[in-house]
Amino acid sequence: MDLKTLPLTRASIFKPESLRVLEEEALPIFMQSSRWFGGKARLPQLFSFERLIRLDEGDCALAFIEVEYRDSSHERYLLPLEVSRTTEEAERINRELPEAVLARCEDGEVLYDGVHGERFRTALLHLLASGGELEGLTGVRGSAMPAEIDNGLPSSVLKVEQSNSSIIYSEPAGEAGSAGVLFVKLFRKLEPGINPDVEMTRFLAEGCGFAQVPPFAGVLEFGTPGETPQVLALALGLVPNEGDAWTLAQKEVRRFYERVLEAGLGGNDPSTLEQVSGSEPSPILQKLVGTFLRRAAQLGERTGEMHLALASDPDDPDFAPAPFTMSDQRALGAGLRASILRASRMLENDESGLVQQVLADQDELLRRADNIAQNAVRTQKTRTHGDFHLGQVLNTGGDFVMIDFEGEPQRPLAERREKRSPLRDVAGMLRSFHYAAYSVLEELPEEREALEAWAEAWTAVCSAAYLDAWRKTTVSARFIPESGPDLHRLLDAFVLEKAIYEVEYELNNRPDWLPIPLRGILQLLGTPETG
């Protein structure tokens, strides 16, 4: 950003008259350039400081920003702020973190996003750990919060930012009597109501002792009399890990392709295709996939255990299983039909072969959507993860831990807390296996033709191992449809729903990846790819 110097100083930066200057000169530029701001396409017209709470002797603060759009709708965002104390610090921030700078002051200091500041991060930790209160802010301790953090903990902010910001607090390596480590998620977009990430993690970790989620360490809430408190930050015990399951899957796919090519098995000749087809993986295919087949099954088992835990309390109205009714079936079918028609309109001017094949199958897609409500499926709905894929799972080396129970961020909080069939989570993971196989294939354009049948084979055997383990783990659960055909009909509907959603997402965000969901749709329909 090309920022001009504003008539502000460190001493005056948080005074009302300075905030008005920031609203006019700095907030619009900074907010709309931030990755976590979700209203870029909605024509925002006014950014204002609704409230500002000063921390750490006043050099940092939590600001509540109100955004007004041209259609008169409003959103609320959380913006931590910190002002530099020396020109040396200001120069370092300008040099190392120019994207974090909100404003440059005439005295040489800078105002910047507080997640990048040690003073703000320490003040946030003390609020979380102390259970203290400050101008409506309240820290609520969880069982995993370290007992003593009087001097704070060294901290850092994760560089990969999405819709929220993530901070890690840890003791120096090798220090005796370590107070432990924490992962803190700072929520940027604030909405009234119960936060599902906090609610779900707390229920699983402390309510039913599910071991495959991070330990619950606390929350920071904000509330005024007569309002439901809003969660500003969630603290969890930091789980030692080797990255997420998406990274693991991509690494395993690369190894798989290397083994295929080294064995001279690439290609689409009949003998090759015979080795990768069939309802059961051939011995050679199992050998080529290797140990990841076991890990895929382990992930299916852990997913099933998560779903059993989420259905384990019939006395808690927020988590008690409920009947999956004909109304639910009709809503699923109607929503899927609307998504198919919307995606078709978005694709209608694209003349590429895959797009034209999918458009040619529109009537069959709509028939499948309408068929969902033809016969009642006897099953239950429960709370679910809500946005389940390989990137929402940590690989601890020998096991998996589920994270990020926030649901799909673009949906309203109330919708994200609705009970749904656990098969929807399963469908999301099956689509994620497909994405892993093809995202790596996109890196190998010269080998694409030789490896495409093997990409489908890897997806099929890993998906089968995952699904089989999930079904064995949940075999007696009432959220499993009573008949096998009903289970597959419902699962196929959720897989199709996810693939259609992916088409819209890729069109808007990553057009180069559009072929991945298109191939997924054709595979689900059993349509041979010709383009």
Coordinates of C-alpha atoms in Angstrom, one line a residue:
M1 CA 0.0 0.0 0.0
D2 CA 1.2 3.5 -0.8
L3 CA 0.5 5.3 2.6
K4 CA 0.8 9.0 3.1
T5 CA 2.0 10.4 6.4
L6 CA -0.9 11.6 8.6
P7 CA -1.0 14.5 11.1
L8 CA -0.9 12.1 14.0
T9 CA 1.5 11.2 16.8
R10 CA 2.0 8.3 19.2
A11 CA 0.6 10.4 22.0
S12 CA -2.5 11.3 20.1
I13 CA -3.2 8.3 18.0
F14 CA -6.1 6.9 20.0
K15 CA -7.9 10.2 20.7
P16 CA -11.3 10.7 19.1
E17 CA -10.1 13.4 16.6
S18 CA -7.3 11.0 15.5
L19 CA -9.7 8.2 15.0
R20 CA -11.8 10.4 12.7
V21 CA -8.7 11.0 10.6
L22 CA -8.0 7.3 10.5
E23 CA -11.6 6.5 9.4
E24 CA -11.2 8.9 6.4
E25 CA -7.6 8.4 5.4
A26 CA -6.5 4.9 6.5
L27 CA -9.2 2.4 7.4
P28 CA -10.8 2.0 3.9
I29 CA -7.4 1.3 2.3
F30 CA -6.1 -1.0 5.0
M31 CA -9.3 -3.0 5.5
Q32 CA -9.9 -3.7 1.8
S33 CA -6.3 -4.8 1.3
S34 CA -6.5 -7.3 4.2
R35 CA -7.0 -11.0 3.4
W36 CA -9.3 -11.5 6.3
F37 CA -11.7 -8.8 5.2
G38 CA -14.6 -10.6 3.5
G39 CA -16.6 -7.7 2.1
K40 CA -14.3 -6.7 -0.8
A41 CA -17.0 -7.6 -3.5
R42 CA -19.9 -6.0 -1.6
L43 CA -19.1 -2.3 -2.3
P44 CA -18.3 -1.0 1.2
Q45 CA -18.8 2.7 1.6
L46 CA -18.1 3.6 5.2
F47 CA -15.6 2.3 7.8
S48 CA -15.9 3.6 11.4
F49 CA -14.5 2.9 14.9
E50 CA -17.5 1.6 16.8
R51 CA -15.5 1.1 20.0
L52 CA -11.9 1.1 21.0
I53 CA -10.5 -0.6 24.2
R54 CA -7.0 0.4 25.1
L55 CA -4.6 -2.3 26.5
D56 CA -1.0 -2.4 27.9
E57 CA -0.8 1.2 29.3
G58 CA -2.5 2.5 26.1
D59 CA 0.1 1.6 23.4
C60 CA -2.2 -1.1 22.0
A61 CA -5.9 -1.6 21.6
L62 CA -8.8 -3.7 20.4
A63 CA -10.9 -1.8 17.9
F64 CA -14.4 -2.8 16.8
I65 CA -14.8 -1.6 13.2
E66 CA -18.3 -1.1 11.7
V67 CA -18.5 -1.5 7.9
E68 CA -21.5 -0.1 6.1
Y69 CA -22.2 -1.2 2.5
R70 CA -24.0 0.5 -0.3
D71 CA -27.0 -1.7 0.2
S72 CA -27.2 -0.3 3.8
S73 CA -26.2 -3.6 5.3
H74 CA -23.5 -3.7 8.1
E75 CA -20.7 -5.9 9.3
R76 CA -18.5 -5.8 12.3
Y77 CA -14.8 -6.6 12.4
L78 CA -12.2 -6.9 15.1
L79 CA -8.9 -4.9 14.5
P80 CA -6.1 -5.2 17.1
L81 CA -3.8 -2.1 17.0
E82 CA -0.4 -1.3 18.2
V83 CA 1.7 1.9 17.9
S84 CA 5.5 1.8 17.7
R85 CA 7.4 3.3 20.6
T86 CA 10.6 4.2 18.8
T87 CA 11.7 5.2 15.4
E88 CA 13.8 2.1 15.2
E89 CA 10.8 -0.1 15.8
A90 CA 8.8 1.9 13.3
E91 CA 11.5 1.4 10.7
R92 CA 11.6 -2.3 11.3
I93 CA 7.8 -2.6 10.9
N94 CA 7.9 -0.6 7.7
R95 CA 10.7 -2.8 6.4
E96 CA 9.5 -6.2 7.5
L97 CA 5.7 -5.9 7.6
P98 CA 4.6 -3.1 5.3
E99 CA 1.3 -4.9 4.7
A100 CA 0.5 -4.6 8.5
V101 CA 0.9 -0.8 8.6
L102 CA -2.4 1.1 9.0
A103 CA -0.9 4.6 9.2
R104 CA 2.4 6.5 9.3
C105 CA 2.5 9.4 11.8
E106 CA 4.3 12.7 11.5
D107 CA 6.5 11.9 14.5
G108 CA 7.9 8.9 12.7
E109 CA 6.0 6.3 14.5
V110 CA 3.6 3.8 12.8
L111 CA 0.2 2.4 13.7
Y112 CA 0.0 -1.3 12.7
D113 CA -2.0 -4.5 13.0
G114 CA -1.6 -5.6 16.6
V115 CA -1.3 -9.3 16.0
H116 CA 2.2 -8.5 14.7
G117 CA 3.1 -6.7 18.0
E118 CA 4.6 -8.4 21.1
R119 CA 2.8 -5.9 23.4
F120 CA -0.6 -6.7 22.1
R121 CA -0.1 -10.4 22.0
T122 CA 1.1 -10.3 25.7
A123 CA -1.9 -8.2 26.7
L124 CA -4.2 -10.7 24.9
L125 CA -2.7 -13.6 26.7
H126 CA -3.0 -12.0 30.1
L127 CA -6.7 -11.3 29.5
L128 CA -7.3 -15.0 28.4
A129 CA -5.3 -16.5 31.3
S130 CA -6.3 -14.3 34.1
G131 CA -10.1 -14.6 33.6
G132 CA -10.1 -10.8 34.1
E133 CA -12.4 -8.1 32.9
L134 CA -11.8 -4.9 31.1
E135 CA -14.5 -2.6 29.6
G136 CA -16.7 -5.5 28.6
L137 CA -13.8 -7.9 27.7
T138 CA -13.9 -11.1 29.8
G139 CA -11.3 -13.9 29.8
V140 CA -12.7 -17.4 30.4
R141 CA -10.1 -20.0 31.4
G142 CA -10.2 -23.6 30.1
S143 CA -8.6 -26.6 31.6
A144 CA -5.6 -26.5 29.2
M145 CA -4.6 -22.9 30.2
P146 CA -1.2 -22.8 31.8
A147 CA -1.4 -22.1 35.6
E148 CA 1.4 -19.4 35.6
I149 CA 2.2 -16.9 32.9
D150 CA 3.1 -13.9 35.0
N151 CA 5.8 -12.8 32.6
G152 CA 3.9 -13.8 29.5
L153 CA 5.1 -16.3 26.9
P154 CA 7.2 -15.7 23.7
S155 CA 4.8 -15.5 20.8
S156 CA 4.6 -15.3 17.0
V157 CA 1.8 -14.9 14.5
L158 CA 1.3 -17.4 11.8
K159 CA 2.1 -16.0 8.3
V160 CA -0.7 -17.9 6.5
E161 CA -3.8 -15.8 7.2
Q162 CA -7.3 -16.7 6.1
S163 CA -10.5 -15.3 7.6
N164 CA -9.0 -15.2 11.1
S165 CA -5.5 -14.6 12.6
S166 CA -3.5 -17.2 14.5
I167 CA -1.0 -16.7 17.3
I168 CA 1.3 -19.2 18.9
Y169 CA 2.6 -18.9 22.5
S170 CA 5.4 -21.1 23.6
E171 CA 8.1 -21.5 26.3
P172 CA 11.7 -21.3 25.2
A173 CA 13.1 -24.7 24.1
G174 CA 14.7 -26.6 26.9
E175 CA 13.5 -24.4 29.8
A176 CA 12.7 -26.4 32.9
G177 CA 9.2 -26.3 34.2
S178 CA 7.7 -25.2 30.9
A179 CA 4.3 -23.6 31.3
G180 CA 3.1 -25.2 28.0
V181 CA 2.2 -23.9 24.6
L182 CA -1.0 -22.3 23.2
F183 CA -2.6 -21.7 19.9
V184 CA -4.9 -18.7 19.9
K185 CA -7.3 -17.9 17.1
L186 CA -8.4 -14.3 16.9
F187 CA -11.7 -13.9 15.1
R188 CA -11.8 -11.0 12.7
K189 CA -15.4 -10.9 11.5
L190 CA -17.8 -10.7 14.5
E191 CA -21.3 -12.0 14.5
P192 CA -24.0 -12.1 17.2
G193 CA -24.7 -15.6 18.6
I194 CA -22.9 -18.7 19.7
N195 CA -19.6 -19.3 18.0
P196 CA -19.6 -22.9 16.7
D197 CA -15.8 -23.3 16.8
V198 CA -15.8 -22.6 20.5
E199 CA -18.9 -24.6 21.2
M200 CA -17.9 -27.7 19.2
T201 CA -14.3 -27.8 20.5
R202 CA -15.4 -27.3 24.1
F203 CA -18.0 -30.0 23.8
L204 CA -15.7 -32.5 22.2
A205 CA -12.7 -31.8 24.4
E206 CA -14.3 -31.2 27.8
G207 CA -17.9 -32.4 27.4
C208 CA -17.2 -36.0 26.1
G209 CA -13.5 -36.4 26.3
F210 CA -12.9 -36.9 22.6
A211 CA -9.1 -37.0 22.4
Q212 CA -8.7 -36.1 18.7
V213 CA -9.2 -32.4 19.1
P214 CA -6.9 -29.8 20.7
P215 CA -7.4 -29.2 24.5
F216 CA -9.6 -26.3 25.3
A217 CA -7.7 -23.5 27.0
G218 CA -10.2 -20.6 27.1
V219 CA -11.9 -17.8 25.3
L220 CA -12.0 -14.0 25.3
E221 CA -15.5 -12.6 25.1
F222 CA -17.0 -9.1 24.7
G223 CA -20.4 -8.2 25.9
T224 CA -22.5 -5.2 27.1
P225 CA -25.6 -5.5 29.3
G226 CA -28.5 -7.0 27.3
E227 CA -26.2 -8.5 24.6
T228 CA -25.1 -12.1 24.0
P229 CA -21.4 -12.1 24.5
Q230 CA -19.3 -12.3 21.3
V231 CA -16.2 -14.5 21.2
L232 CA -13.2 -12.5 20.1
A233 CA -10.5 -15.2 20.6
L234 CA -10.3 -19.0 21.2
A235 CA -7.3 -20.5 23.0
L236 CA -6.3 -24.1 22.5
G237 CA -3.5 -26.3 23.7
L238 CA -1.0 -26.4 20.8
V239 CA -0.8 -29.9 19.2
P240 CA 2.6 -31.0 18.1
N241 CA 2.2 -32.0 14.4
E242 CA 3.9 -32.6 11.1
G243 CA 1.5 -30.3 9.2
D244 CA -2.0 -31.0 8.0
A245 CA -3.4 -34.1 6.3
W246 CA -3.6 -32.2 3.0
T247 CA 0.1 -31.7 3.0
L248 CA 0.5 -35.4 3.9
A249 CA -1.8 -36.5 1.1
Q250 CA -0.1 -34.4 -1.5
K251 CA 3.3 -35.8 -0.5
E252 CA 1.9 -39.4 -0.7
V253 CA 0.4 -38.7 -4.1
R254 CA 3.7 -37.5 -5.4
R255 CA 5.4 -40.7 -4.2
F256 CA 2.6 -42.7 -5.7
Y257 CA 3.1 -41.1 -9.2
E258 CA 6.8 -41.6 -8.9
R259 CA 6.4 -45.3 -8.2
V260 CA 4.0 -45.7 -11.1
L261 CA 6.4 -44.0 -13.6
E262 CA 9.4 -45.9 -12.2
A263 CA 7.6 -49.2 -12.7
G264 CA 6.7 -48.2 -16.3
L265 CA 3.0 -48.5 -15.6
G266 CA 1.9 -45.0 -16.8
G267 CA -0.6 -44.9 -19.7
N268 CA -4.1 -45.8 -20.6
D269 CA -3.5 -49.1 -22.4
P270 CA -5.9 -52.0 -21.6
S271 CA -3.4 -53.9 -19.4
T272 CA -2.7 -50.8 -17.3
L273 CA -6.4 -49.9 -16.9
E274 CA -7.1 -53.5 -15.8
Q275 CA -4.6 -53.0 -12.9
V276 CA -6.4 -49.9 -11.6
S277 CA -10.0 -50.9 -12.0
G278 CA -12.3 -53.2 -10.2
S279 CA -14.2 -53.0 -6.8
E280 CA -11.1 -54.2 -4.9
P281 CA -7.6 -52.7 -5.2
S282 CA -5.2 -55.0 -6.9
P283 CA -2.1 -56.1 -5.0
I284 CA 0.1 -53.9 -7.3
L285 CA -2.1 -50.9 -6.6
Q286 CA -2.0 -51.5 -2.9
K287 CA 1.8 -51.7 -3.0
L288 CA 2.0 -48.5 -5.0
V289 CA -0.2 -46.6 -2.7
G290 CA 1.8 -47.9 0.3
T291 CA 1.3 -46.9 3.9
F292 CA -1.1 -44.1 3.1
L293 CA -3.9 -46.6 2.6
R294 CA -3.6 -47.4 6.3
R295 CA -3.6 -43.7 7.2
A296 CA -6.7 -43.1 5.0
A297 CA -8.4 -45.9 7.0
Q298 CA -7.2 -44.4 10.3
L299 CA -8.7 -41.1 9.2
G300 CA -12.0 -42.8 8.5
E301 CA -12.0 -44.4 11.9
R302 CA -11.2 -41.0 13.6
T303 CA -14.0 -39.3 11.6
G304 CA -16.4 -42.0 12.8
E305 CA -15.3 -41.5 16.4
M306 CA -15.9 -37.8 16.0
H307 CA -19.4 -38.3 14.7
L308 CA -20.2 -40.7 17.5
A309 CA -19.0 -38.2 20.1
L310 CA -21.1 -35.4 18.5
A311 CA -24.1 -37.7 18.8
S312 CA -23.4 -38.9 22.4
D313 CA -25.5 -36.5 24.5
P314 CA -29.2 -36.9 24.1
D315 CA -29.9 -34.5 26.9
D316 CA -28.2 -31.4 25.4
P317 CA -30.6 -29.8 23.0
D318 CA -27.7 -28.2 21.1
F319 CA -26.2 -31.6 20.4
A320 CA -28.9 -34.2 20.8
P321 CA -29.5 -36.1 17.5
A322 CA -32.8 -35.4 15.7
P323 CA -34.8 -37.1 13.0
F324 CA -33.7 -36.5 9.4
T325 CA -37.1 -35.7 8.0
M326 CA -38.7 -35.5 4.6
S327 CA -38.5 -31.8 5.0
D328 CA -34.7 -32.1 5.3
Q329 CA -34.7 -34.3 2.2
R330 CA -36.7 -31.8 0.2
A331 CA -34.5 -28.9 1.4
L332 CA -31.4 -30.9 0.3
G333 CA -32.9 -31.6 -3.1
A334 CA -34.2 -28.1 -3.7
G335 CA -30.9 -26.6 -2.6
L336 CA -28.9 -28.9 -4.9
R337 CA -31.3 -28.1 -7.8
A338 CA -30.8 -24.4 -7.3
S339 CA -27.0 -24.8 -7.1
I340 CA -26.9 -26.9 -10.3
L341 CA -28.9 -24.3 -12.2
R342 CA -26.7 -21.4 -10.8
A343 CA -23.5 -23.2 -11.7
S344 CA -24.8 -24.0 -15.2
R345 CA -25.5 -20.3 -15.8
M346 CA -22.0 -19.4 -14.7
L347 CA -20.6 -22.0 -17.1
E348 CA -22.8 -21.4 -20.1
N349 CA -20.3 -19.3 -22.0
D350 CA -17.4 -21.7 -21.5
E351 CA -16.8 -23.9 -24.5
S352 CA -14.1 -26.2 -23.1
G353 CA -14.7 -29.9 -23.4
L354 CA -15.2 -30.7 -19.7
V355 CA -17.7 -27.9 -19.2
Q356 CA -19.7 -28.9 -22.2
Q357 CA -19.8 -32.5 -21.0
V358 CA -21.1 -31.4 -17.6
L359 CA -23.7 -29.1 -19.2
A360 CA -24.8 -31.9 -21.4
D361 CA -25.6 -33.9 -18.3
Q362 CA -27.6 -31.1 -16.6
D363 CA -30.9 -33.0 -17.0
E364 CA -29.4 -36.0 -15.2
L365 CA -28.0 -33.8 -12.5
L366 CA -31.4 -32.2 -11.9
R367 CA -33.0 -35.7 -11.9
R368 CA -30.7 -36.8 -9.2
A369 CA -31.5 -33.6 -7.2
D370 CA -35.2 -34.3 -7.5
N371 CA -34.8 -37.9 -6.7
I372 CA -33.5 -37.2 -3.2
A373 CA -37.0 -36.6 -1.8
Q374 CA -38.7 -39.4 -3.7
N375 CA -38.5 -41.9 -0.8
A376 CA -38.1 -41.3 2.9
V377 CA -34.6 -42.1 4.3
R378 CA -34.8 -43.3 7.9
T379 CA -31.8 -41.8 9.7
Q380 CA -30.8 -39.0 12.1
K381 CA -29.0 -35.7 11.8
T382 CA -26.5 -34.4 14.3
R383 CA -24.0 -31.6 14.8
T384 CA -21.2 -32.0 12.3
H385 CA -17.8 -30.5 11.6
G386 CA -19.4 -28.4 8.8
D387 CA -16.4 -27.8 6.6
F388 CA -14.5 -31.1 6.7
H389 CA -11.6 -31.7 4.4
L390 CA -7.9 -32.7 4.6
G391 CA -6.8 -29.2 5.5
Q392 CA -8.9 -29.4 8.7
V393 CA -7.0 -32.3 10.1
L394 CA -3.6 -32.2 11.7
N395 CA -1.2 -35.1 11.1
T396 CA 0.6 -35.9 14.4
G397 CA 2.8 -38.5 12.7
G398 CA 1.0 -41.5 14.1
D399 CA -2.5 -40.2 14.3
F400 CA -4.9 -37.3 13.4
V401 CA -6.4 -34.4 15.3
M402 CA -9.5 -32.5 14.0
I403 CA -9.4 -28.7 14.0
D404 CA -11.4 -25.6 12.9
F405 CA -15.0 -26.3 13.8
E406 CA -16.1 -22.9 12.6
G407 CA -18.0 -24.2 9.6
E408 CA -18.1 -22.5 6.2
P409 CA -17.2 -18.9 7.1
Q410 CA -19.5 -17.3 4.5
R411 CA -22.6 -18.9 6.0
P412 CA -24.4 -17.2 9.0
L413 CA -23.6 -18.5 12.5
A414 CA -27.1 -19.9 13.0
E415 CA -26.9 -21.9 9.8
R416 CA -23.5 -23.2 10.7
R417 CA -24.9 -24.6 14.0
E418 CA -27.7 -26.5 12.3
K419 CA -27.8 -30.3 12.6
R420 CA -27.1 -32.2 9.4
S421 CA -26.3 -35.7 8.3
P422 CA -22.7 -36.7 9.2
L423 CA -22.5 -38.0 5.6
R424 CA -22.0 -34.4 4.6
D425 CA -18.7 -34.4 6.4
V426 CA -17.8 -37.7 4.8
A427 CA -18.6 -36.3 1.4
G428 CA -16.3 -33.3 2.0
M429 CA -13.4 -35.6 2.8
L430 CA -14.0 -37.8 -0.2
R431 CA -13.9 -34.8 -2.4
S432 CA -10.7 -33.7 -0.7
F433 CA -9.0 -37.0 -1.7
H434 CA -9.9 -36.3 -5.3
Y435 CA -8.5 -32.7 -5.0
A436 CA -5.2 -34.0 -3.5
A437 CA -4.7 -36.4 -6.5
Y438 CA -5.5 -33.9 -9.2
S439 CA -3.8 -30.9 -7.6
V440 CA -0.5 -32.8 -7.8
L441 CA -1.3 -34.0 -11.3
E442 CA -1.6 -30.3 -12.3
E443 CA 2.1 -30.0 -11.3
L444 CA 3.0 -32.6 -13.9
P445 CA 1.6 -31.5 -17.3
E446 CA 4.0 -33.7 -19.3
E447 CA 3.0 -36.8 -17.4
R448 CA -0.7 -36.0 -17.2
E449 CA -2.0 -38.3 -19.8
A450 CA 0.1 -41.2 -18.5
L451 CA -1.0 -40.7 -14.9
E452 CA -4.7 -39.7 -15.1
A453 CA -6.1 -43.2 -14.8
W454 CA -3.8 -43.7 -11.8
A455 CA -5.0 -40.4 -10.2
E456 CA -8.5 -41.8 -10.3
A457 CA -7.2 -45.1 -8.9
W458 CA -5.5 -43.5 -6.0
T459 CA -8.6 -41.5 -5.2
A460 CA -10.8 -44.6 -5.4
V461 CA -8.7 -46.8 -3.2
C462 CA -8.1 -44.1 -0.5
S463 CA -11.7 -43.1 -0.5
A464 CA -12.8 -46.7 -0.2
A465 CA -10.4 -47.3 2.7
Y466 CA -11.6 -44.1 4.4
L467 CA -15.3 -44.9 3.9
D468 CA -15.1 -48.5 4.9
A469 CA -13.4 -47.6 8.2
W470 CA -15.9 -44.9 8.9
R471 CA -18.8 -47.3 8.3
K472 CA -17.2 -50.0 10.5
T473 CA -16.7 -47.4 13.3
T474 CA -20.3 -46.1 13.1
V475 CA -22.0 -49.4 12.2
S476 CA -24.5 -49.2 15.1
A477 CA -25.2 -45.5 15.0
R478 CA -28.7 -44.3 14.3
F479 CA -27.3 -41.6 12.0
I480 CA -26.5 -44.3 9.5
P481 CA -29.4 -44.8 7.1
E482 CA -31.1 -48.1 7.7
S483 CA -30.7 -49.4 4.1
G484 CA -27.5 -49.5 2.1
P485 CA -29.1 -48.0 -1.0
D486 CA -30.4 -45.1 1.0
L487 CA -26.9 -44.5 2.5
H488 CA -25.4 -44.4 -1.0
R489 CA -28.2 -42.2 -2.4
L490 CA -27.7 -39.7 0.4
L491 CA -23.9 -39.8 0.3
D492 CA -23.9 -39.3 -3.5
A493 CA -26.2 -36.3 -3.0
F494 CA -23.8 -34.7 -0.6
V495 CA -20.8 -35.5 -2.8
L496 CA -22.6 -33.8 -5.7
E497 CA -23.6 -30.9 -3.5
K498 CA -19.9 -30.4 -2.6
A499 CA -18.7 -30.7 -6.2
I500 CA -21.2 -28.1 -7.4
Y501 CA -20.1 -25.8 -4.6
E502 CA -16.5 -26.3 -5.7
V503 CA -17.4 -25.4 -9.3
E504 CA -18.7 -22.0 -8.1
Y505 CA -15.7 -21.5 -5.8
E506 CA -13.1 -22.2 -8.5
L507 CA -14.9 -20.0 -11.0
N508 CA -14.6 -17.1 -8.6
N509 CA -11.2 -17.8 -7.1
R510 CA -9.1 -20.4 -9.0
P511 CA -10.2 -20.8 -12.6
D512 CA -7.2 -23.0 -13.3
W513 CA -8.6 -25.6 -10.9
L514 CA -12.1 -25.7 -12.3
P515 CA -11.4 -29.1 -14.1
I516 CA -11.0 -30.8 -10.8
P517 CA -14.6 -30.5 -9.6
L518 CA -15.9 -31.0 -13.2
R519 CA -14.1 -34.3 -13.4
G520 CA -15.6 -35.2 -10.0
I521 CA -19.1 -34.6 -11.3
L522 CA -18.5 -36.7 -14.4
Q523 CA -17.1 -39.5 -12.3
L524 CA -20.1 -39.4 -10.0
L525 CA -22.4 -39.7 -13.1
G526 CA -20.3 -42.4 -14.6
T527 CA -19.7 -40.3 -17.7
P528 CA -16.5 -41.1 -19.6
E529 CA -14.3 -38.0 -20.0
T530 CA -13.8 -37.2 -23.7
G531 CA -12.2 -33.7 -23.5

